[in-house]
Amino acid sequence: MILKQRFRWQQVGSSLLFAANIFILFLLVFSSRLVLPPWLQVLGRMHPLLLHFPIVLIIIAGILTFIRLREPAAESWKQQLTAALLLAGALSAAVTVIMGLFLSTEDGYHGSGELQWHKWSGVTMLWLASALYWLGQSTIPRLLWQQAGAVMTILLLVITGHLGADITHGNNFVLGPVMPAGKPQVPFDQALVYEHLVKPVLEEKCMSCHNAGKAKGELAMELPQQLLKGGKSGKLFIAGKPELSLLMDRLHLPLDAKKHMPPAGKPQLTPEETTLLYYWIKSGADFKTKVATLPPQDSLRLLAAALLKPAAAAPEVYDFSAADEKLVQKLNNNYRVIYPIAVNAAPLVVNCYNKDQFNSKAIEELLPLKKQIIEMHLQKMPVHDEDLKTIARFEQLRVLNLSFTNVKGQTLSALASLPHLESLSLSGTPVTLAQLQVLKSATRLKELYLWNTALSPADLDRLQASFKQVAVIKGFVNDGSELLKLNQPQVGNTAMVFDQHMQLLLKHPIRGVEIRYTTDGSMPDSAHSPVFKDSLLLEGSTTIRAIACKKGWLASDPLQVSFYKSTYKPDSVILLTQPNSSYAASGAKTLSDGFKGGQDQGNGKWLGYTGNNLEAMLLFKQPVSVQSVSVGILRSINAYIFPPTKVEVWGGMDAQHMKLLKRIIPAAGQKDDPLTAMNIDCTFPHTTVSCVKLVLTPIDKLPLWHPGKGGHGWVFADEILLN
């Protein structure tokens, strides 16, 4: 009876296996025409959950094929167990393959080579496992065939699993730990911003879901043209405008938000990586820019320099003792500063200022410290050729800056005798090619700065050819054939909020640049807009637009910056409710520190609330008369940041006796509202108060048209202004 039941189940299982293989063949032939109902899509998405089951069964059955037992009864039982495992493994593999074929029809999975290999290796593995089972039920002599088939099936299992892991987790996910670690360090002067900085971040954190084989949201990120194309939700980024770019929006969403990228549970970008993507987009998102061509103080260049820095070498060991502290203090004065390179370190650095107070004696006075001084910065000081002989006595000198001094180059041979000299700057001096040849004997020299000298481009090229181990820093020389765009003017003010009035300070690092501005919201031009002089008196809230202009250059992009008047500053601010830990900024201080948050939600200058109100108390030691309270908010619809649904201002002489001064219901956020930082103004009759309470209520449920519909929205605040 038991044998009959077992035989019946084997017949049923064998029939099901045959039917499943025929059904899979049908799916393979007509896959391009399949339209699956939602419930089958759910079944397809269970493919990763079930695939481990047939793997275990088939591997155990394959191992049993190689085991021979002496007792006939035991051998018979083992063969029956192997057959049962093979049948169960083949049937579960068939279901897994069917689920995988269903899953491959979804958006985001395309017919890439990797997906095709995974699909066909999985199907072939199933067919081999089915053949092994049917072979075991036949009368054909089969031991060698079974063993060979078992080896091939297990091998295909490994290959299929490896390809599947690559599609799900990115290339070489399985073999990653045994692959060579990292890529060779790229020299700074050869590094490309995208290829060597941005692309590795995308490969590690994004491409496991956005590749040719698995393009979630119809977005692949392997090639520049794919990045430019974007996906189902639109363009991935807008060059020059990271604050409007979908990529940055998704990165800055709360971790538990549905649209946050990378998804929760996957490796997240570090703050440095997020900042790198921000500045790459802000710089224009070019795919061919060299790091070395970026301006020296450009944020992207500085960040790249830190990321491209090779592994830190062992710190240099200085074999000299520290100088007498009293002597160092004695030699410090108003025009000469001497300080150690680190706390309690022996090596010293010298900086000289005020050329009217400087003479040769200022160098000679430092000779008692000649065994400790490793850096000497004498730029723009009246240093002469004869002073170089004195400088050559500072035997531990590593860095020497003689830029824009009176050195003519006649005694450069004295510097060549310095045994440790690594960096020498002679920019802005009339040194010649012949004079510089004496520096060849400076065996430790690594950097030679020679911009703005009398040397021609051809001279500089010849010098670099003869100084093969030295980086000759030539600077940029515009021969007039290329019009360059000026960078924006720079704001000299540190705070954006003032009480009575403020002197606006604008500057530009390039000499001879003219700054033109407007205060009425219009766009400044290089011909008619007023010219900014030394400063501009601001007596009320003002938005400044300014451009930099210079003959032979393209005018800069306009700078727009807003300044706000706040007659009173609270003596203290207390947060009655706490912000989300991801957007805590500087705590209560954020609301009265004089700094605005701008349009970047992730810059650490915003307080972010979701699920509970922002409630803050402003306290004054002396009563003040207020008639308006303004609060700065951020609106970024794609990032779930909406205007508050309600704003309340309460005031009184103490926290226990306050009355409602104003309640405002701001306009609700709409689908196409642009990203903006703005103020919500609450005005009311003059009221004398010692404390003010502000309440902002975030949107409780996002509207139906929003991707996060039904979920909590956010409210962001940065500064409270009074009167």
XYZ file of C-alpha atoms in Angstrom:
723
model
C 0.000 0.000 0.000
C 2.751 2.405 0.955
C 4.646 1.571 -2.254
C 1.513 2.262 -4.287
C 1.002 5.636 -2.585
C 4.634 6.586 -3.126
C 4.425 5.530 -6.754
C 1.224 7.550 -7.200
C 2.857 10.700 -5.760
C 5.873 10.213 -8.018
C 3.572 9.924 -11.019
C 1.738 13.113 -10.017
C 5.015 14.932 -9.342
C 6.532 13.746 -12.599
C 3.454 14.904 -14.505
C 3.526 18.296 -12.788
C 7.233 18.639 -13.596
C 6.581 17.842 -17.248
C 3.684 20.331 -17.386
C 5.807 23.024 -15.687
C 8.592 22.585 -18.241
C 6.092 22.886 -21.106
C 4.606 26.013 -19.482
C 8.098 27.537 -19.090
C 8.807 26.819 -22.756
C 5.564 28.644 -23.591
C 6.612 31.636 -21.452
C 10.007 31.792 -23.159
C 8.461 31.777 -26.638
C 5.738 34.341 -25.922
C 7.441 36.476 -23.233
C 7.339 39.652 -25.341
C 3.527 39.446 -25.586
C 2.734 38.688 -21.967
C 0.605 41.139 -19.965
C 0.409 40.013 -16.349
C -2.403 40.850 -13.897
C -1.301 42.453 -10.599
C -1.684 39.226 -8.573
C 0.783 37.447 -10.873
C 3.200 40.388 -10.492
C 3.073 39.778 -6.750
C 3.884 36.108 -7.402
C 6.819 37.147 -9.617
C 8.245 39.378 -6.893
C 8.420 36.330 -4.595
C 11.117 34.877 -6.888
C 14.008 35.906 -4.555
C 12.185 34.373 -1.574
C 11.755 30.868 -3.016
C 14.964 30.390 -4.984
C 16.992 29.148 -1.998
C 14.737 26.124 -1.500
C 15.503 24.286 -4.791
C 19.199 25.169 -4.458
C 19.490 23.225 -1.182
C 17.466 20.232 -2.416
C 19.357 19.876 -5.713
C 22.768 20.202 -4.058
C 21.915 17.495 -1.484
C 20.574 15.215 -4.243
C 23.740 15.814 -6.280
C 25.952 14.887 -3.335
C 23.953 11.708 -2.668
C 24.559 10.658 -6.283
C 28.273 10.200 -5.453
C 27.663 8.188 -2.258
C 27.527 4.358 -2.545
C 26.276 2.216 0.346
C 27.277 -1.426 0.810
C 23.951 -2.714 2.103
C 21.495 -3.224 -0.793
C 18.568 -2.119 1.348
C 20.366 1.054 2.402
C 21.451 1.755 -1.183
C 17.857 1.303 -2.374
C 16.602 3.685 0.327
C 19.297 6.240 -0.628
C 18.282 6.077 -4.308
C 14.639 6.617 -3.382
C 15.614 9.617 -1.199
C 17.743 11.038 -4.024
C 14.838 10.671 -6.453
C 12.450 12.375 -3.995
C 14.889 15.251 -3.425
C 15.478 15.665 -7.160
C 11.746 15.707 -7.837
C 11.074 18.230 -5.062
C 14.086 20.304 -6.142
C 13.092 20.263 -9.822
C 9.469 21.142 -9.039
C 10.439 24.027 -6.738
C 13.027 25.142 -9.321
C 10.276 25.156 -11.961
C 8.081 27.372 -9.758
C 11.075 29.631 -9.105
C 11.830 29.916 -12.833
C 8.177 30.753 -13.568
C 8.269 33.472 -10.890
C 11.525 34.810 -12.341
C 10.021 34.958 -15.847
C 7.032 36.850 -14.435
C 9.384 39.256 -12.631
C 11.454 39.886 -15.786
C 8.396 41.350 -17.551
C 8.158 44.259 -15.084
C 9.413 47.764 -15.779
C 13.031 48.114 -14.764
C 14.110 44.704 -16.071
C 15.282 44.813 -19.655
C 16.740 42.304 -22.031
C 20.352 42.998 -21.153
C 23.038 40.392 -21.654
C 23.343 39.836 -17.913
C 19.601 39.216 -17.485
C 19.500 36.909 -20.520
C 22.406 34.835 -19.201
C 20.731 34.584 -15.786
C 17.410 33.544 -17.353
C 18.825 30.906 -19.684
C 21.265 29.467 -17.162
C 18.356 29.085 -14.718
C 16.135 27.417 -17.320
C 18.984 25.113 -18.412
C 19.652 24.185 -14.798
C 15.956 23.265 -14.404
C 15.994 21.133 -17.549
C 19.125 19.332 -16.349
C 17.577 18.666 -12.926
C 14.390 17.362 -14.616
C 16.444 15.127 -16.917
C 18.387 13.791 -13.928
C 15.142 12.849 -12.184
C 13.658 11.139 -15.248
C 16.977 9.372 -15.899
C 16.841 7.979 -12.351
C 13.404 6.479 -13.093
C 14.516 4.778 -16.331
C 16.186 1.406 -16.866
C 19.164 2.926 -18.710
C 22.562 2.339 -17.015
C 22.859 5.700 -15.418
C 25.449 6.142 -12.652
C 28.054 8.035 -14.704
C 25.329 10.028 -16.455
C 23.797 10.984 -13.119
C 27.115 12.002 -11.618
C 28.080 14.098 -14.668
C 24.612 15.672 -14.722
C 24.795 16.433 -11.008
C 28.129 18.224 -11.444
C 26.790 20.279 -14.370
C 23.577 21.126 -12.491
C 25.440 22.337 -9.396
C 27.819 24.325 -11.604
C 24.858 25.991 -13.328
C 23.342 26.706 -9.907
C 26.489 28.630 -8.937
C 26.567 30.546 -12.237
C 22.853 31.372 -12.076
C 23.115 32.515 -8.472
C 26.144 34.680 -9.255
C 24.380 36.380 -12.174
C 21.241 36.892 -10.100
C 23.247 38.475 -7.293
C 24.900 40.817 -9.800
C 21.498 41.931 -11.099
C 20.157 42.494 -7.578
C 23.229 43.863 -5.798
C 25.563 45.054 -8.556
C 28.476 43.603 -10.465
C 30.736 41.109 -8.719
C 28.604 41.041 -5.560
C 29.471 37.390 -4.889
C 33.147 37.580 -5.833
C 33.665 41.088 -4.472
C 35.479 40.024 -1.272
C 38.129 38.090 -3.238
C 38.503 40.630 -6.043
C 41.415 43.090 -5.930
C 40.486 45.876 -3.523
C 39.897 49.286 -5.057
C 41.289 50.846 -8.174
C 44.801 52.157 -8.650
C 45.228 55.619 -7.155
C 44.784 58.217 -9.912
C 47.265 61.117 -9.847
C 45.592 64.417 -9.022
C 46.601 66.067 -12.304
C 45.109 63.191 -14.328
C 41.889 62.654 -12.369
C 38.515 63.343 -13.989
C 35.728 64.550 -11.711
C 33.092 62.166 -13.065
C 35.182 59.119 -13.986
C 37.291 58.926 -10.831
C 35.050 60.540 -8.190
C 31.357 60.602 -9.105
C 31.093 57.329 -11.025
C 32.568 55.155 -8.221
C 29.917 56.526 -5.830
C 27.131 55.704 -8.284
C 28.586 52.237 -8.914
C 28.755 51.398 -5.226
C 25.493 52.926 -4.003
C 23.118 53.218 -6.985
C 23.840 50.880 -9.874
C 22.714 47.708 -8.127
C 19.150 48.879 -8.848
C 19.816 51.135 -11.827
C 21.742 49.124 -14.399
C 21.054 47.777 -17.865
C 19.617 44.548 -16.453
C 17.575 46.074 -13.640
C 16.606 49.660 -14.414
C 14.254 50.515 -11.542
C 12.015 53.418 -12.495
C 13.319 53.043 -16.073
C 16.570 54.628 -14.878
C 19.982 53.171 -15.732
C 23.117 54.924 -14.492
C 25.993 53.048 -16.094
C 26.622 55.461 -18.982
C 26.634 59.284 -19.172
C 23.875 59.273 -21.789
C 21.718 57.193 -19.429
C 22.280 59.685 -16.613
C 21.345 62.565 -18.918
C 18.224 60.764 -20.131
C 16.837 60.161 -16.640
C 13.982 57.785 -15.901
C 10.245 57.521 -15.506
C 10.147 60.400 -12.994
C 12.016 62.762 -15.319
C 15.571 64.056 -15.582
C 17.903 62.912 -12.837
C 19.502 66.320 -12.404
C 19.514 69.866 -13.773
C 23.095 70.930 -14.470
C 24.046 73.896 -12.303
C 20.974 73.573 -10.062
C 21.346 70.808 -7.480
C 18.557 72.328 -5.396
C 16.131 71.590 -8.266
C 17.558 68.169 -9.114
C 15.573 64.987 -8.510
C 18.728 63.099 -7.489
C 19.440 65.439 -4.565
C 15.759 65.478 -3.567
C 15.685 61.694 -3.301
C 18.972 61.555 -1.373
C 17.721 64.073 1.202
C 14.319 62.479 1.797
C 13.833 60.919 5.255
C 15.189 57.395 5.403
C 11.726 55.954 5.992
C 10.194 57.801 3.019
C 9.049 55.579 0.165
C 11.035 57.524 -2.441
C 14.249 57.882 -0.418
C 17.292 56.643 -2.306
C 19.068 54.360 -1.747
C 16.188 52.418 -0.168
C 16.280 51.745 3.556
C 18.306 48.632 4.294
C 20.829 49.315 1.520
C 24.183 51.088 2.003
C 23.562 54.843 2.246
C 25.730 57.621 0.852
C 28.131 59.230 3.282
C 27.889 63.009 3.836
C 31.072 63.423 1.764
C 29.571 61.462 -1.134
C 26.337 63.471 -1.038
C 28.332 66.708 -0.970
C 30.424 65.500 -3.910
C 27.295 64.877 -6.031
C 25.892 68.271 -4.973
C 28.955 70.216 -6.099
C 29.359 68.137 -9.269
C 25.838 69.069 -10.332
C 26.348 72.671 -9.217
C 29.516 72.941 -11.332
C 27.591 71.875 -14.440
C 27.672 68.054 -14.192
C 30.309 67.776 -16.914
C 31.615 64.290 -17.701
C 35.059 65.331 -18.966
C 36.219 68.005 -16.503
C 39.659 67.449 -15.004
C 40.025 68.085 -11.298
C 43.220 70.071 -11.906
C 41.401 72.585 -14.158
C 39.029 73.677 -11.387
C 39.822 76.987 -9.621
C 42.110 76.566 -6.574
C 39.404 77.467 -4.033
C 36.556 75.736 -5.845
C 34.571 73.577 -3.401
C 34.554 70.627 -5.796
C 38.326 70.804 -6.252
C 38.958 70.957 -2.504
C 36.671 67.987 -1.928
C 38.281 66.062 -4.782
C 41.746 66.773 -3.416
C 40.747 65.199 -0.106
C 39.177 62.153 -1.769
C 42.053 61.607 -4.191
C 44.648 61.924 -1.498
C 46.633 58.674 -1.330
C 46.863 56.752 1.902
C 48.551 58.888 4.479
C 52.256 58.295 4.634
C 53.927 57.803 7.950
C 54.354 61.217 9.588
C 57.771 62.723 9.212
C 59.956 62.312 12.252
C 61.939 65.418 13.148
C 65.246 64.725 14.832
C 65.558 68.041 16.652
C 64.353 69.279 19.999
C 61.794 71.994 20.582
C 62.866 75.614 20.858
C 62.763 77.571 24.079
C 59.182 78.847 24.492
C 60.313 82.137 25.998
C 62.555 82.776 22.999
C 59.692 82.077 20.600
C 57.437 84.456 22.535
C 60.128 87.119 22.488
C 60.563 86.895 18.705
C 56.807 87.138 18.064
C 55.609 90.692 17.375
C 52.980 92.614 15.421
C 54.573 91.927 12.029
C 56.057 88.465 12.585
C 54.252 85.381 13.894
C 56.002 82.139 14.887
C 53.962 79.089 15.831
C 54.389 75.281 15.987
C 52.849 73.100 13.257
C 50.849 71.302 15.976
C 50.311 71.500 19.704
C 53.507 70.569 21.575
C 55.346 69.965 18.259
C 58.963 71.062 17.783
C 58.798 72.283 14.101
C 57.949 75.978 13.702
C 56.291 78.074 10.985
C 57.086 81.758 10.374
C 54.707 84.271 8.760
C 55.752 87.872 8.148
C 53.386 90.828 7.645
C 53.635 94.622 7.151
C 56.391 95.221 4.608
C 57.057 98.691 6.075
C 58.350 97.059 9.268
C 60.346 94.346 7.483
C 64.115 94.391 6.781
C 67.022 91.960 6.631
C 67.352 92.092 10.393
C 63.890 90.479 10.720
C 65.364 87.312 9.168
C 68.652 87.416 11.078
C 66.776 87.665 14.376
C 65.301 84.220 13.656
C 68.673 82.447 13.408
C 68.517 81.169 17.021
C 65.536 79.082 15.767
C 67.243 77.837 12.587
C 67.100 74.213 13.790
C 63.318 74.357 14.389
C 61.874 76.511 11.551
C 60.585 74.335 8.710
C 58.364 76.873 6.923
C 59.033 80.533 6.159
C 56.383 82.661 4.421
C 57.892 85.939 3.224
C 55.577 86.715 0.305
C 55.237 90.426 -0.581
C 58.039 91.342 1.832
C 61.065 93.400 0.602
C 63.404 90.379 0.572
C 66.553 90.908 -1.565
C 69.047 88.515 -3.169
C 71.607 89.053 -0.423
C 69.031 87.856 2.152
C 68.974 84.402 0.546
C 72.405 83.642 2.039
C 70.933 84.199 5.502
C 67.868 82.107 4.690
C 70.153 79.275 3.514
C 71.358 78.924 7.123
C 67.930 77.639 8.196
C 68.941 74.015 7.710
C 65.523 72.449 8.498
C 63.569 74.584 6.010
C 61.012 72.608 3.969
C 58.752 75.355 2.594
C 59.904 78.804 1.472
C 57.562 81.414 -0.041
C 59.319 84.320 -1.782
C 56.457 85.298 -4.094
C 56.318 88.970 -5.135
C 59.486 89.878 -3.249
C 62.506 91.860 -4.523
C 64.476 88.705 -5.299
C 66.087 88.902 -8.761
C 67.495 85.363 -8.800
C 71.203 86.175 -8.605
C 71.851 84.133 -5.441
C 69.459 81.197 -5.901
C 72.398 78.810 -5.591
C 72.359 79.512 -1.840
C 68.894 77.945 -1.567
C 70.014 74.858 -3.479
C 72.169 73.952 -0.490
C 69.158 73.545 1.806
C 69.056 69.764 2.441
C 65.291 69.489 3.123
C 63.756 72.136 0.839
C 60.595 70.693 -0.774
C 58.538 73.707 -1.879
C 59.805 77.012 -3.241
C 57.632 79.847 -4.527
C 59.178 82.540 -6.746
C 55.957 83.741 -8.363
C 55.904 87.406 -9.289
C 59.722 87.715 -9.426
C 61.925 88.347 -12.524
C 63.916 85.099 -12.267
C 65.272 83.641 -15.528
C 65.525 80.137 -16.907
C 69.309 80.127 -16.576
C 69.188 81.214 -12.923
C 66.728 78.473 -12.027
C 69.017 75.728 -13.332
C 71.086 75.939 -10.126
C 68.139 74.448 -8.222
C 68.774 71.053 -9.846
C 71.074 70.247 -6.954
C 68.158 70.662 -4.491
C 67.444 66.917 -4.448
C 64.349 67.111 -2.184
C 62.593 69.833 -4.193
C 59.058 68.774 -5.235
C 57.199 72.021 -6.026
C 58.345 75.173 -7.801
C 55.798 78.000 -8.130
C 56.554 80.321 -11.053
C 53.359 82.029 -12.156
C 53.491 85.732 -13.069
C 57.239 85.632 -13.743
C 59.239 86.836 -16.753
C 59.465 83.259 -18.031
C 57.707 82.584 -21.330
C 55.459 79.530 -21.800
C 58.282 77.938 -23.799
C 60.737 78.612 -20.933
C 58.363 76.995 -18.460
C 58.004 73.943 -20.692
C 61.800 73.606 -20.997
C 62.154 74.012 -17.241
C 59.616 71.258 -16.581
C 61.446 68.991 -19.021
C 64.726 69.462 -17.153
C 63.139 69.226 -13.674
C 61.406 65.872 -14.172
C 60.812 65.174 -10.460
C 59.544 68.688 -9.686
C 56.006 69.994 -10.252
C 56.425 73.376 -11.951
C 53.298 75.390 -11.108
C 52.816 77.752 -14.040
C 49.437 79.293 -13.253
C 46.901 80.236 -15.922
C 47.766 82.618 -18.733
C 44.996 83.832 -21.026
C 46.358 84.760 -24.441
C 43.098 86.492 -25.327
C 41.828 83.667 -27.522
C 39.458 82.405 -24.840
C 36.833 84.456 -23.045
C 36.431 83.215 -19.515
C 33.441 83.781 -17.280
C 34.098 85.527 -14.001
C 33.001 83.799 -10.846
C 30.275 85.440 -8.799
C 30.938 88.290 -6.375
C 31.484 87.221 -2.793
C 29.539 88.471 0.224
C 31.739 89.720 3.039
C 28.983 89.726 5.657
C 28.772 86.646 7.836
C 25.164 87.128 9.017
C 22.082 87.759 6.885
C 19.996 89.313 9.685
C 20.543 92.737 11.303
C 18.690 94.901 13.818
C 18.976 98.613 12.887
C 21.154 98.780 9.769
C 23.976 96.905 8.072
C 26.888 97.772 5.796
C 26.742 95.355 2.867
C 30.193 94.120 1.839
C 30.766 92.661 -1.634
C 34.160 91.684 -3.021
C 35.829 89.753 -5.806
C 39.168 87.913 -5.729
C 40.267 89.159 -9.183
C 41.774 92.629 -9.377
C 40.057 95.215 -11.517
C 36.645 93.572 -11.368
C 33.645 95.890 -11.241
C 30.601 94.770 -9.259
C 27.209 96.039 -10.434
C 24.060 95.497 -8.416
C 20.331 96.133 -8.044
C 18.054 96.227 -5.017
C 14.662 96.304 -6.770
C 14.596 92.681 -7.913
C 15.628 93.476 -11.500
C 18.560 91.769 -13.205
C 21.784 93.841 -13.080
C 23.698 94.590 -16.285
C 27.252 95.712 -16.993
C 26.305 99.119 -18.421
C 23.479 100.742 -16.491
C 23.264 99.166 -13.044
C 24.977 101.075 -10.213
C 28.585 100.179 -9.406
C 29.245 98.813 -5.950
C 31.891 100.866 -4.132
C 33.278 99.971 -0.706
C 29.974 99.225 1.036
C 26.239 99.831 0.892
C 24.057 100.815 3.844
C 21.016 98.571 4.307
C 18.275 99.905 6.553
C 15.528 97.400 5.778
C 15.048 93.895 4.460
C 16.652 93.871 1.009
C 17.340 91.409 -1.785
C 20.592 92.139 -3.603
C 21.381 90.941 -7.111
C 24.967 91.467 -8.271
C 27.265 90.521 -11.150
C 31.027 90.789 -11.636
C 32.247 92.534 -14.823
C 35.668 93.116 -16.364
C 36.860 93.968 -19.840
C 37.989 90.863 -21.742
C 35.929 88.558 -19.521
C 32.368 87.306 -19.618
C 30.202 88.728 -16.839
C 29.560 86.343 -13.962
C 26.314 84.589 -13.242
C 24.135 86.805 -11.045
C 24.488 86.474 -7.295
C 21.246 86.818 -5.352
C 21.288 87.184 -1.612
C 18.666 88.459 0.813
C 19.237 90.389 4.044
C 16.575 90.694 6.714
C 15.912 93.288 9.369
C 14.878 92.049 12.792
C 14.564 94.858 15.317
C 14.789 92.558 18.324
C 16.869 89.496 19.037
C 15.618 87.234 21.823
C 17.888 86.751 24.805
C 17.195 83.043 24.620
C 15.210 80.541 22.547
C 13.756 77.285 23.862
C 12.463 74.462 21.685
C 9.339 73.070 23.371
C 9.265 70.227 20.833
C 12.332 68.583 19.353
C 13.100 68.357 15.622
C 13.800 65.146 13.739
C 17.353 64.038 14.549
C 18.302 64.141 10.836
C 17.481 67.857 10.647
C 18.382 69.244 14.052
C 20.804 71.931 12.776
C 22.108 73.878 15.809
C 19.011 73.280 17.877
C 17.177 76.309 19.276
C 20.056 78.575 18.259
C 19.096 77.978 14.595
C 16.060 80.252 14.990
C 18.050 83.324 16.072
C 21.647 82.906 14.859
C 21.351 85.414 11.997
C 21.915 82.806 9.274
C 19.417 81.754 6.617
C 19.215 78.166 5.439
C 19.110 78.803 1.670
C 17.578 76.240 -0.672
C 19.669 73.213 0.332
C 17.714 71.192 2.876
C 20.749 69.082 3.775
C 23.199 71.869 4.640
C 22.674 71.620 8.396
C 20.974 75.044 8.711
C 17.332 73.916 8.915
C 15.161 72.532 11.689
C 12.926 69.797 10.269
C 9.706 68.510 11.864
C 7.372 65.705 10.810
C 4.557 64.099 12.788
C 4.609 66.840 15.463
C 4.447 70.643 15.647
C 7.392 72.981 15.817
C 6.900 74.885 19.060
C 9.493 77.458 20.136
C 9.556 80.021 22.948
C 11.457 83.328 22.535
C 12.365 84.989 25.836
C 13.367 88.632 26.509
C 14.933 89.962 29.699
C 13.259 93.327 29.122
C 9.750 93.715 27.625
C 9.649 94.626 23.931
C 6.885 95.984 21.711
C 6.307 93.712 18.721
C 3.957 94.102 15.799
C 5.213 91.424 13.411
C 6.828 88.009 13.568
C 8.265 86.364 10.447
C 9.569 82.838 10.205
C 11.730 81.480 7.389
C 10.494 78.230 5.863
C 11.519 75.940 3.010
C 9.170 74.618 0.331
C 10.377 71.561 -1.614
C 7.379 69.539 -2.784
C 9.415 66.669 -4.255
C 11.245 66.309 -0.927
C 7.953 66.145 1.075
C 8.606 69.621 2.547
C 5.400 71.685 2.502
C 4.417 75.045 3.957
C 2.905 74.625 7.422
C -0.849 74.121 7.479
C -1.115 76.584 10.351
C 1.086 79.228 11.999
C 0.270 80.637 15.427
C 1.993 83.459 17.311
C 1.332 83.767 21.038
C 2.658 86.508 23.312
C 2.604 87.662 26.923
C 4.602 88.879 29.860
C 5.351 85.318 30.941
C 4.830 81.753 29.702
C 1.757 81.255 31.884
C -0.123 84.330 30.652
C -0.030 84.419 26.878
C -2.706 85.209 24.342
C -3.004 84.411 20.663
C -1.646 87.329 18.659
C -2.054 85.896 15.164
C -3.129 82.727 13.408
C -2.374 82.218 9.689
C -3.351 79.436 7.330
C -0.670 79.595 4.579
C -1.464 78.591 1.007
C -1.212 74.830 0.588
C 1.665 73.414 -1.454
C 0.768 72.565 -5.046
C 2.195 69.920 -7.373
C 4.188 72.329 -9.559
C 5.347 74.750 -6.845
C 9.080 75.492 -7.329
C 11.680 74.938 -4.644
C 12.044 78.119 -2.629
C 13.074 79.486 0.753
C 10.616 82.129 1.916
C 9.190 83.941 4.933
C 5.749 83.706 6.462
C 4.826 87.118 7.922
C 2.436 87.493 10.845
C 1.394 91.088 11.657
C -0.811 92.260 14.535
C -1.361 95.365 16.685
C 1.595 96.525 18.796
C 1.870 94.276 21.834
C 4.341 94.490 24.717
C 5.681 91.044 25.568
C 8.473 89.316 27.446
C 7.983 86.006 25.712
C 6.715 84.914 22.295
C 5.599 81.419 21.403
C 5.623 80.287 17.773
C 3.785 77.157 16.581
C 4.138 75.663 13.076
C 1.958 72.694 12.173
C 3.290 70.393 9.408
C 0.940 68.797 6.890
C -0.469 65.627 8.436
C -1.345 63.737 5.244
C 0.270 64.371 1.891
C -2.248 64.954 -0.937
C -3.339 62.190 -3.301
C -1.324 63.626 -6.207
C 1.934 63.356 -4.242
C 4.175 60.222 -4.509
C 4.041 59.922 -0.716
C 0.267 60.321 -0.574
C -1.229 59.685 2.839
C 2.109 59.957 4.648
C 3.382 62.717 6.929
C 4.859 65.842 5.383
C 7.646 68.017 6.763
C 7.953 71.615 7.847
C 11.395 73.274 7.799
C 12.247 76.514 9.643
C 15.439 78.538 9.880
C 15.117 82.072 11.357
C 12.560 84.097 13.311
C 12.452 87.849 12.667
C 10.750 90.398 14.920
C 9.467 93.763 13.572
